[in-house]
Amino acid sequence: MIKRLLVITVICLGFSVLQSTLFIQILPFGFVPDFSLIFLLAFSWHYGSLLGSIAGFIVGLHVDFLSLAPMGFHSLLFTITGYLYGRLQDNIAPDIALLPMLAALIAAALKYGGAVLLDLVFALNLGMAEAFSLTTLWEILADILVAPLVFFLSRYVWQLIDAKKGGF
Amino acid sequence: MGERDGIRSEAVLAVFLFFSVLLLLFNGTLKSQGARRNMGHMFQGVQRVAGVGSSYVKNGFGSIKRLREMRVQYEAALERLGKYQGLERNLVELRRQNSELKKILGLSAEIPYEHIPARIIGGDPSNLFSTITIDQGLMDGIGAGMAVCAFQDGFFGLLGKVVTVSAHSAQVRPILDPDHFVAGRLQKSRFEGLINGKGDDEGHLIMRYVRKSAGDSVGINELVVTSGMHSIYPPGIFIGRVAQIQTYEYATSIELVLVPVIDTGKTEYVFVLKEQETSL
């Protein structure tokens, strides 16, 4: 369990750092997918809601540190996302490309909808009413497009973690 | 077994939601205690290393693009000069950097305030916030609350303020952020107001609490500067230009929509102004 959480934390931290440094420089028009969120979806879907919510909290917390977000902002959103996608574990398998795309779309809606709600409830003054802009649409589109690839690649990562676990 | 797992995961969810809400509720307290700053050191360190690495990769991408353009135009000549391509590419990049740095050095000498030059190495991992990360930190003399400025199109303008500092990098909250307030003054008509980010995609600012009597004397494109009143920002630094004047019948003041003079998307280098003793 700790190894799985460690792997997802390292992957998501790596992607968060790359999103904030390399990707925003080389990708045009804010077309930067939220790789850490999509990896979190894939992880939660594969390992269930218990690990999903723990991973969501950890990943969210380090995104809070990297951005100017109020502490607890992303951790709350990602914990809920991790839990909800973990519930899908025994019900639906993310086999076809359409499901990861749909998952990314719903996760982005959860993220932005949740952000507006938190802004209102905690009076954070984040200007979320104006957050739904062209950049937001680009990000959601980018999330949808890369989701099948991330889900596909994540399978190998999970195989690697689980194979090593059983091999020794 | 399955039911127990379900209960466990719901308990874990509840615990983490509780922690997240606690963090959100005590956000201000955590900040003031510096807990966030201390924890953020590690992540910002990683971000700094990635930022430096990514600038190399970015330069690599730029070189590939230039190479492609040159290939179309000088295909025959490039065949002969193939072995010099890498060298030439580096030379062009070095020259560009050299002229840019010379320009910055020249501009830096013009700044009347004591300052520390820095380079932007990162942004926000998500689109929800407008974080900027610079490559200078505590060890270079940067402190929280310092004003960050930049040169663009002949203007020395305000970009934001330092919020958190780690050993070798710092996070800057730009003036575009709705949670960032600056005391401003209209350069010509001298009316004062409070400026913060509008939070829209175009990066507009909004200047509030400007006296209603200013309505007639304020013109479109009039420049707005920092007032220096009860503020961390020295007076006279350009903030933006008036793009729109909003008057409401019921309000006692008017609101001005401003276009910032510094476009954060185009800014590469910034100057962090050191805190100074106020002489007035």
XYZ file of C-alpha atoms in Angstrom:
448
model
C 0.000 0.000 0.000
C 2.789 2.423 0.950
C 4.736 1.521 -2.192
C 1.686 2.201 -4.381
C 1.097 5.544 -2.687
C 4.762 6.433 -2.999
C 4.752 5.645 -6.723
C 1.617 7.703 -7.453
C 2.981 10.580 -5.326
C 6.297 10.631 -7.191
C 4.557 10.414 -10.605
C 2.067 13.147 -9.785
C 4.688 15.403 -8.176
C 6.846 14.963 -11.283
C 3.963 15.856 -13.577
C 2.908 18.844 -11.435
C 6.438 20.224 -11.579
C 6.652 19.646 -15.345
C 3.227 21.262 -15.823
C 4.386 24.371 -13.988
C 7.767 24.639 -15.708
C 8.270 22.861 -19.028
C 4.760 22.334 -20.408
C 3.555 25.916 -19.904
C 6.614 27.091 -21.824
C 6.435 24.751 -24.790
C 2.690 24.134 -25.169
C 0.717 26.986 -26.761
C -2.465 28.811 -25.588
C -2.531 27.251 -22.120
C -3.078 23.861 -23.718
C -1.559 22.144 -20.680
C -3.267 18.937 -19.584
C -3.556 18.230 -15.867
C -1.517 15.026 -16.007
C -1.372 14.626 -12.219
C -5.177 14.673 -12.007
C -5.558 12.138 -14.826
C -2.940 9.849 -13.276
C -4.846 10.121 -10.012
C -8.049 9.054 -11.828
C -6.298 6.037 -13.336
C -4.777 5.122 -9.961
C -8.056 5.432 -8.050
C -9.965 3.513 -10.691
C -7.433 0.695 -10.511
C -6.824 0.511 -6.749
C -10.174 1.561 -5.271
C -11.580 4.337 -3.148
C -9.441 3.760 -0.030
C -6.124 4.285 -1.822
C -7.794 6.781 -4.186
C -8.799 9.142 -1.407
C -5.416 8.873 0.374
C -3.548 9.494 -2.903
C -5.939 12.350 -3.711
C -5.151 14.037 -0.413
C -1.368 13.668 -0.829
C -1.324 14.769 -4.478
C -3.673 17.665 -3.747
C -1.517 18.829 -0.875
C 1.632 19.027 -2.987
C -0.252 20.891 -5.736
C -1.277 23.348 -2.985
C 2.388 23.842 -2.108
C 3.378 24.416 -5.734
C 0.651 26.955 -6.442
C -0.712 29.963 -4.607
C -3.835 27.986 -3.765
C -5.045 28.199 -0.166
C -3.868 25.162 1.789
C -6.421 22.378 1.612
C -7.950 23.624 -1.654
C -6.631 20.979 -4.034
C -6.372 18.330 -1.314
C -10.124 18.562 -0.701
C -10.984 18.486 -4.418
C -8.570 15.639 -5.200
C -9.618 13.568 -2.139
C -13.229 13.623 -3.337
C -12.152 12.877 -6.923
C -9.947 9.969 -5.775
C -12.740 8.526 -3.674
C -15.397 8.823 -6.383
C -13.255 7.260 -9.110
C -12.181 4.531 -6.706
C -15.828 3.543 -6.390
C -15.748 2.567 -10.051
C -13.093 -0.097 -9.412
C -15.373 -3.136 -9.280
C -18.118 -1.741 -11.495
C -16.611 -0.532 -14.763
C -13.260 -1.312 -16.393
C -11.643 1.649 -18.185
C -10.901 -0.440 -21.281
C -12.146 1.570 -24.208
C -10.710 4.975 -25.010
C -14.058 6.674 -24.570
C -14.285 5.898 -20.843
C -10.996 7.583 -19.851
C -12.037 10.583 -21.996
C -15.384 10.770 -20.235
C -13.647 10.312 -16.873
C -11.305 13.236 -17.627
C -14.229 15.432 -18.659
C -16.172 14.670 -15.472
C -13.035 15.129 -13.326
C -12.381 18.541 -14.909
C -16.008 19.513 -14.285
C -15.642 18.340 -10.667
C -12.437 20.353 -10.299
C -13.855 23.600 -11.670
C -17.306 23.146 -10.114
C -15.713 22.305 -6.774
C -13.406 25.318 -7.060
C -16.373 27.655 -7.540
C -18.146 26.054 -4.571
C -15.084 26.356 -2.304
C -14.609 29.960 -3.430
C -18.183 30.715 -2.348
C -18.243 28.688 0.877
C -14.851 29.791 2.241
C -14.953 33.310 0.696
C -11.514 32.753 -0.842
C -11.747 35.642 -3.350
C -10.254 33.604 -6.180
C -12.364 35.245 -8.866
C -13.763 31.864 -9.875
C -16.773 33.414 -11.563
C -14.357 34.475 -14.312
C -12.414 31.204 -14.274
C -14.479 29.673 -17.050
C -12.535 31.090 -19.914
C -10.940 29.923 -23.122
C -7.902 28.696 -21.177
C -10.187 26.510 -19.063
C -11.749 25.041 -22.194
C -8.303 24.365 -23.669
C -7.240 22.605 -20.484
C -10.382 20.451 -20.403
C -9.912 19.584 -24.077
C -6.259 18.717 -23.461
C -7.280 16.536 -20.476
C -9.807 14.668 -22.619
C -7.292 14.092 -25.413
C -4.447 12.785 -23.249
C -6.620 10.707 -20.900
C -6.635 7.502 -23.049
C -2.844 7.667 -23.387
C -2.321 8.218 -19.648
C -4.726 5.365 -18.786
C -2.947 3.114 -21.291
C 0.529 3.924 -19.924
C -0.631 3.715 -16.317
C -1.521 0.042 -16.817
C 2.176 -0.727 -17.284
C 3.019 1.237 -14.163
C 0.481 -0.691 -12.071
C 1.758 -3.982 -13.562
C 5.276 -2.998 -12.590
C 4.292 -2.156 -9.019
C 2.219 -5.294 -8.539
C 4.697 -7.606 -10.292
C 7.551 -6.487 -8.050
C 5.325 -6.978 -5.047
C 4.620 -10.597 -5.925
C 8.096 -11.396 -7.217
C 9.969 -11.250 -3.947
C -14.868 -8.087 3.518
C -16.141 -5.834 0.717
C -18.456 -4.044 3.120
C -15.601 -3.513 5.608
C -13.440 -2.061 2.835
C -16.260 0.277 1.895
C -16.629 1.496 5.491
C -12.829 1.917 5.788
C -12.594 3.956 2.598
C -15.512 6.156 3.673
C -13.848 6.704 7.055
C -10.588 7.653 5.315
C -12.501 10.003 3.001
C -14.156 11.676 5.985
C -10.816 12.072 7.806
C -9.081 13.658 4.792
C -12.027 15.911 4.006
C -11.975 17.046 7.626
C -8.231 17.786 7.402
C -8.677 19.670 4.105
C -11.478 21.808 5.544
C -9.349 22.503 8.639
C -6.478 23.602 6.377
C -8.807 25.886 4.419
C -10.264 27.366 7.603
C -6.878 28.005 9.226
C -5.150 28.986 6.014
C -4.251 32.493 7.202
C -2.880 31.204 10.497
C -0.718 28.603 8.784
C 0.688 31.241 6.458
C 1.536 33.588 9.293
C 3.322 30.832 11.183
C 5.444 30.161 8.158
C 4.450 26.489 8.129
C 3.505 26.687 4.494
C 6.777 28.391 3.634
C 8.812 25.713 5.406
C 6.943 22.841 3.757
C 7.009 24.594 0.415
C 10.849 24.787 0.399
C 11.182 21.184 -0.731
C 8.627 21.436 -3.547
C 9.945 24.781 -4.772
C 13.466 23.310 -4.799
C 12.290 20.536 -7.099
C 10.426 23.114 -9.192
C 13.568 25.257 -9.469
C 15.653 22.338 -10.760
C 12.898 21.478 -13.250
C 12.602 25.128 -14.258
C 16.288 25.371 -15.077
C 16.141 22.070 -16.969
C 13.021 23.067 -18.861
C 14.614 26.271 -20.123
C 17.295 24.104 -21.748
C 14.609 21.914 -23.300
C 12.691 25.006 -24.429
C 15.812 26.369 -26.078
C 16.190 22.975 -27.740
C 12.643 23.172 -29.114
C 13.299 26.712 -30.358
C 16.450 25.550 -32.084
C 14.604 22.729 -33.841
C 11.995 25.197 -35.096
C 14.638 27.597 -36.399
C 16.479 24.734 -38.025
C 13.343 23.690 -39.878
C 12.809 27.191 -41.242
C 16.398 27.446 -42.357
C 16.205 24.078 -44.072
C 13.339 25.273 -46.281
C 15.161 28.425 -47.322
C 18.733 27.229 -47.607
C 18.473 23.515 -48.239
C 21.397 23.313 -50.600
C 23.662 25.466 -48.491
C 22.797 23.585 -45.310
C 23.953 20.297 -46.825
C 27.442 21.680 -47.120
C 27.338 23.316 -43.731
C 25.752 20.387 -41.930
C 28.603 19.848 -39.549
C 28.463 23.466 -38.420
C 24.744 23.450 -37.716
C 24.962 22.672 -34.030
C 27.672 25.280 -33.572
C 25.741 27.907 -35.475
C 22.591 27.155 -33.548
C 24.350 27.618 -30.252
C 25.932 30.810 -31.517
C 22.594 32.308 -32.550
C 21.101 31.411 -29.203
C 24.095 32.805 -27.332
C 23.936 36.032 -29.323
C 20.228 36.384 -28.614
C 20.800 35.778 -24.933
C 23.744 38.165 -24.953
C 21.797 41.020 -26.504
C 18.870 40.326 -24.178
C 21.102 40.352 -21.123
C 22.838 43.528 -22.296
C 19.449 45.150 -22.681
C 18.390 44.001 -19.217
C 21.697 45.212 -17.759
C 21.117 48.606 -19.343
C 17.556 48.753 -18.086
C 18.641 47.510 -14.679
C 20.948 50.531 -14.324
C 17.975 52.810 -14.969
C 15.937 51.490 -12.023
C 16.080 54.034 -9.204
C 15.445 51.425 -6.505
C 17.786 48.823 -5.080
C 16.815 45.597 -6.810
C 17.630 41.966 -7.507
C 17.254 40.681 -11.096
C 15.574 37.293 -11.475
C 14.298 34.978 -14.181
C 10.816 33.425 -14.330
C 11.209 29.655 -14.154
C 7.693 28.392 -13.542
C 3.995 29.005 -13.397
C 1.007 27.348 -11.792
C 0.505 23.578 -12.142
C -3.208 24.160 -12.729
C -5.081 26.899 -14.551
C -6.958 27.955 -11.438
C -4.241 30.205 -10.012
C -1.690 32.617 -11.427
C 1.463 31.641 -9.545
C 4.832 32.747 -10.927
C 8.065 31.149 -9.698
C 11.381 33.023 -9.968
C 14.919 31.661 -9.687
C 16.096 33.841 -6.787
C 15.334 33.117 -3.152
C 16.274 33.656 0.451
C 19.990 33.139 -0.242
C 19.909 35.890 -2.865
C 18.304 38.422 -0.563
C 14.668 37.943 -1.531
C 12.077 38.293 1.201
C 8.313 37.842 1.387
C 6.339 40.980 0.537
C 8.932 42.487 -1.815
C 7.577 44.163 -4.939
C 8.345 42.525 -8.294
C 8.627 44.698 -11.425
C 9.578 44.252 -15.065
C 10.390 46.240 -18.190
C 8.082 45.932 -21.172
C 7.502 48.204 -24.170
C 9.460 50.999 -22.520
C 7.531 50.856 -19.255
C 8.882 49.883 -15.863
C 5.745 48.243 -14.520
C 4.536 46.390 -11.477
C 4.234 42.619 -11.893
C 3.357 41.468 -8.383
C 4.792 40.714 -4.971
C 6.784 37.892 -3.443
C 4.557 35.614 -1.376
C 6.659 32.632 -0.337
C 10.428 32.259 -0.427
C 12.609 29.159 -0.376
C 16.405 29.005 -0.419
C 16.868 29.514 -4.171
C 13.443 30.338 -5.543
C 10.361 32.350 -4.682
C 6.678 32.410 -5.548
C 5.199 35.649 -6.842
C 1.546 36.618 -6.711
C 0.936 38.716 -9.852
C -1.255 41.826 -9.815
C -3.691 39.891 -12.056
C -4.680 37.829 -9.026
C -8.097 38.873 -7.654
C -6.665 38.505 -4.148
C -3.821 40.973 -4.727
C -4.547 44.625 -3.865
C -2.415 47.640 -4.784
C -3.003 51.303 -3.932
C -2.959 53.153 -7.261
C -3.216 56.679 -8.570
C -4.233 58.021 -11.972
C -1.087 59.614 -13.361
C -2.737 62.688 -14.909
C -5.864 63.369 -12.873
C -4.214 62.187 -9.593
C -7.282 60.383 -8.265
C -6.610 57.380 -6.054
C -8.141 53.928 -5.966
C -7.588 50.328 -4.968
C -6.530 47.927 -7.720
C -6.850 44.151 -7.883
C -7.091 41.478 -10.568
C -10.425 41.086 -12.316
C -9.806 37.360 -12.708
C -10.787 37.223 -16.377
C -8.945 35.472 -19.184
C -7.677 38.751 -20.691
C -5.837 39.578 -17.452
C -7.622 42.860 -16.795
C -7.347 44.745 -13.508
C -10.071 46.658 -11.735
C -9.559 49.967 -9.923
C -12.223 50.556 -7.283
C -13.157 53.384 -4.925
C -12.223 56.152 -7.376
C -14.194 59.311 -6.514
C -17.260 59.831 -8.650
C -16.090 63.377 -9.395
C -13.153 61.806 -11.281
C -15.549 60.543 -13.950
C -15.194 63.616 -16.176
C -11.451 64.024 -15.892
C -10.419 60.376 -16.400
C -9.684 59.458 -19.978
C -9.331 56.151 -21.768
C -5.651 55.083 -21.982
C -4.696 57.229 -19.000
C -1.869 55.608 -17.099
C -2.189 54.389 -13.528
C 0.794 54.240 -11.182
C 1.381 53.014 -7.644
C 0.457 55.701 -5.119
C 2.925 54.576 -2.467
C 0.312 55.247 0.229
C 0.500 52.735 3.106
C 1.878 50.262 0.664
C 4.866 47.973 0.122
C 5.180 49.408 -3.381
C 7.235 52.541 -4.006
C 5.285 55.373 -5.676
C 5.304 55.999 -9.404
C 5.604 52.453 -10.759
C 3.337 51.903 -13.759
C 0.439 49.499 -13.253
C -1.824 49.801 -16.278
C -3.891 51.909 -18.662
C -7.582 52.730 -18.331
C -9.561 50.607 -20.777
C -13.099 51.159 -19.517
C -14.901 53.477 -17.090
C -17.819 51.959 -15.181
C -20.222 54.333 -13.462
C -23.169 53.146 -11.418
C -26.039 55.435 -10.431
C -26.310 53.946 -6.961
C -22.573 53.923 -6.142
C -20.578 56.726 -4.573
C -17.447 55.842 -6.533
C -16.578 54.705 -10.050
C -14.732 51.602 -11.214
C -12.033 51.593 -13.875
C -11.051 48.517 -15.881
C -7.303 48.567 -16.549
C -5.029 46.765 -18.986
C -1.761 46.030 -17.158
C 1.402 47.470 -18.714
C 3.206 44.198 -18.029
C 1.952 41.101 -19.807
C 3.049 38.255 -17.525
C 2.818 35.796 -20.423
C 5.578 37.630 -22.311
C 7.828 38.378 -19.341
C 11.069 36.433 -18.930
C 13.100 38.565 -16.546
C 11.945 40.533 -13.502
C 13.428 42.832 -10.871
C 12.654 42.313 -7.205
C 12.749 45.631 -5.374
C 14.473 45.510 -2.025
C 12.581 46.963 0.895
C 13.697 50.498 1.612
C 13.381 53.035 4.360
C 10.633 55.503 3.557
C 12.015 59.007 3.580
C 8.631 60.724 3.828
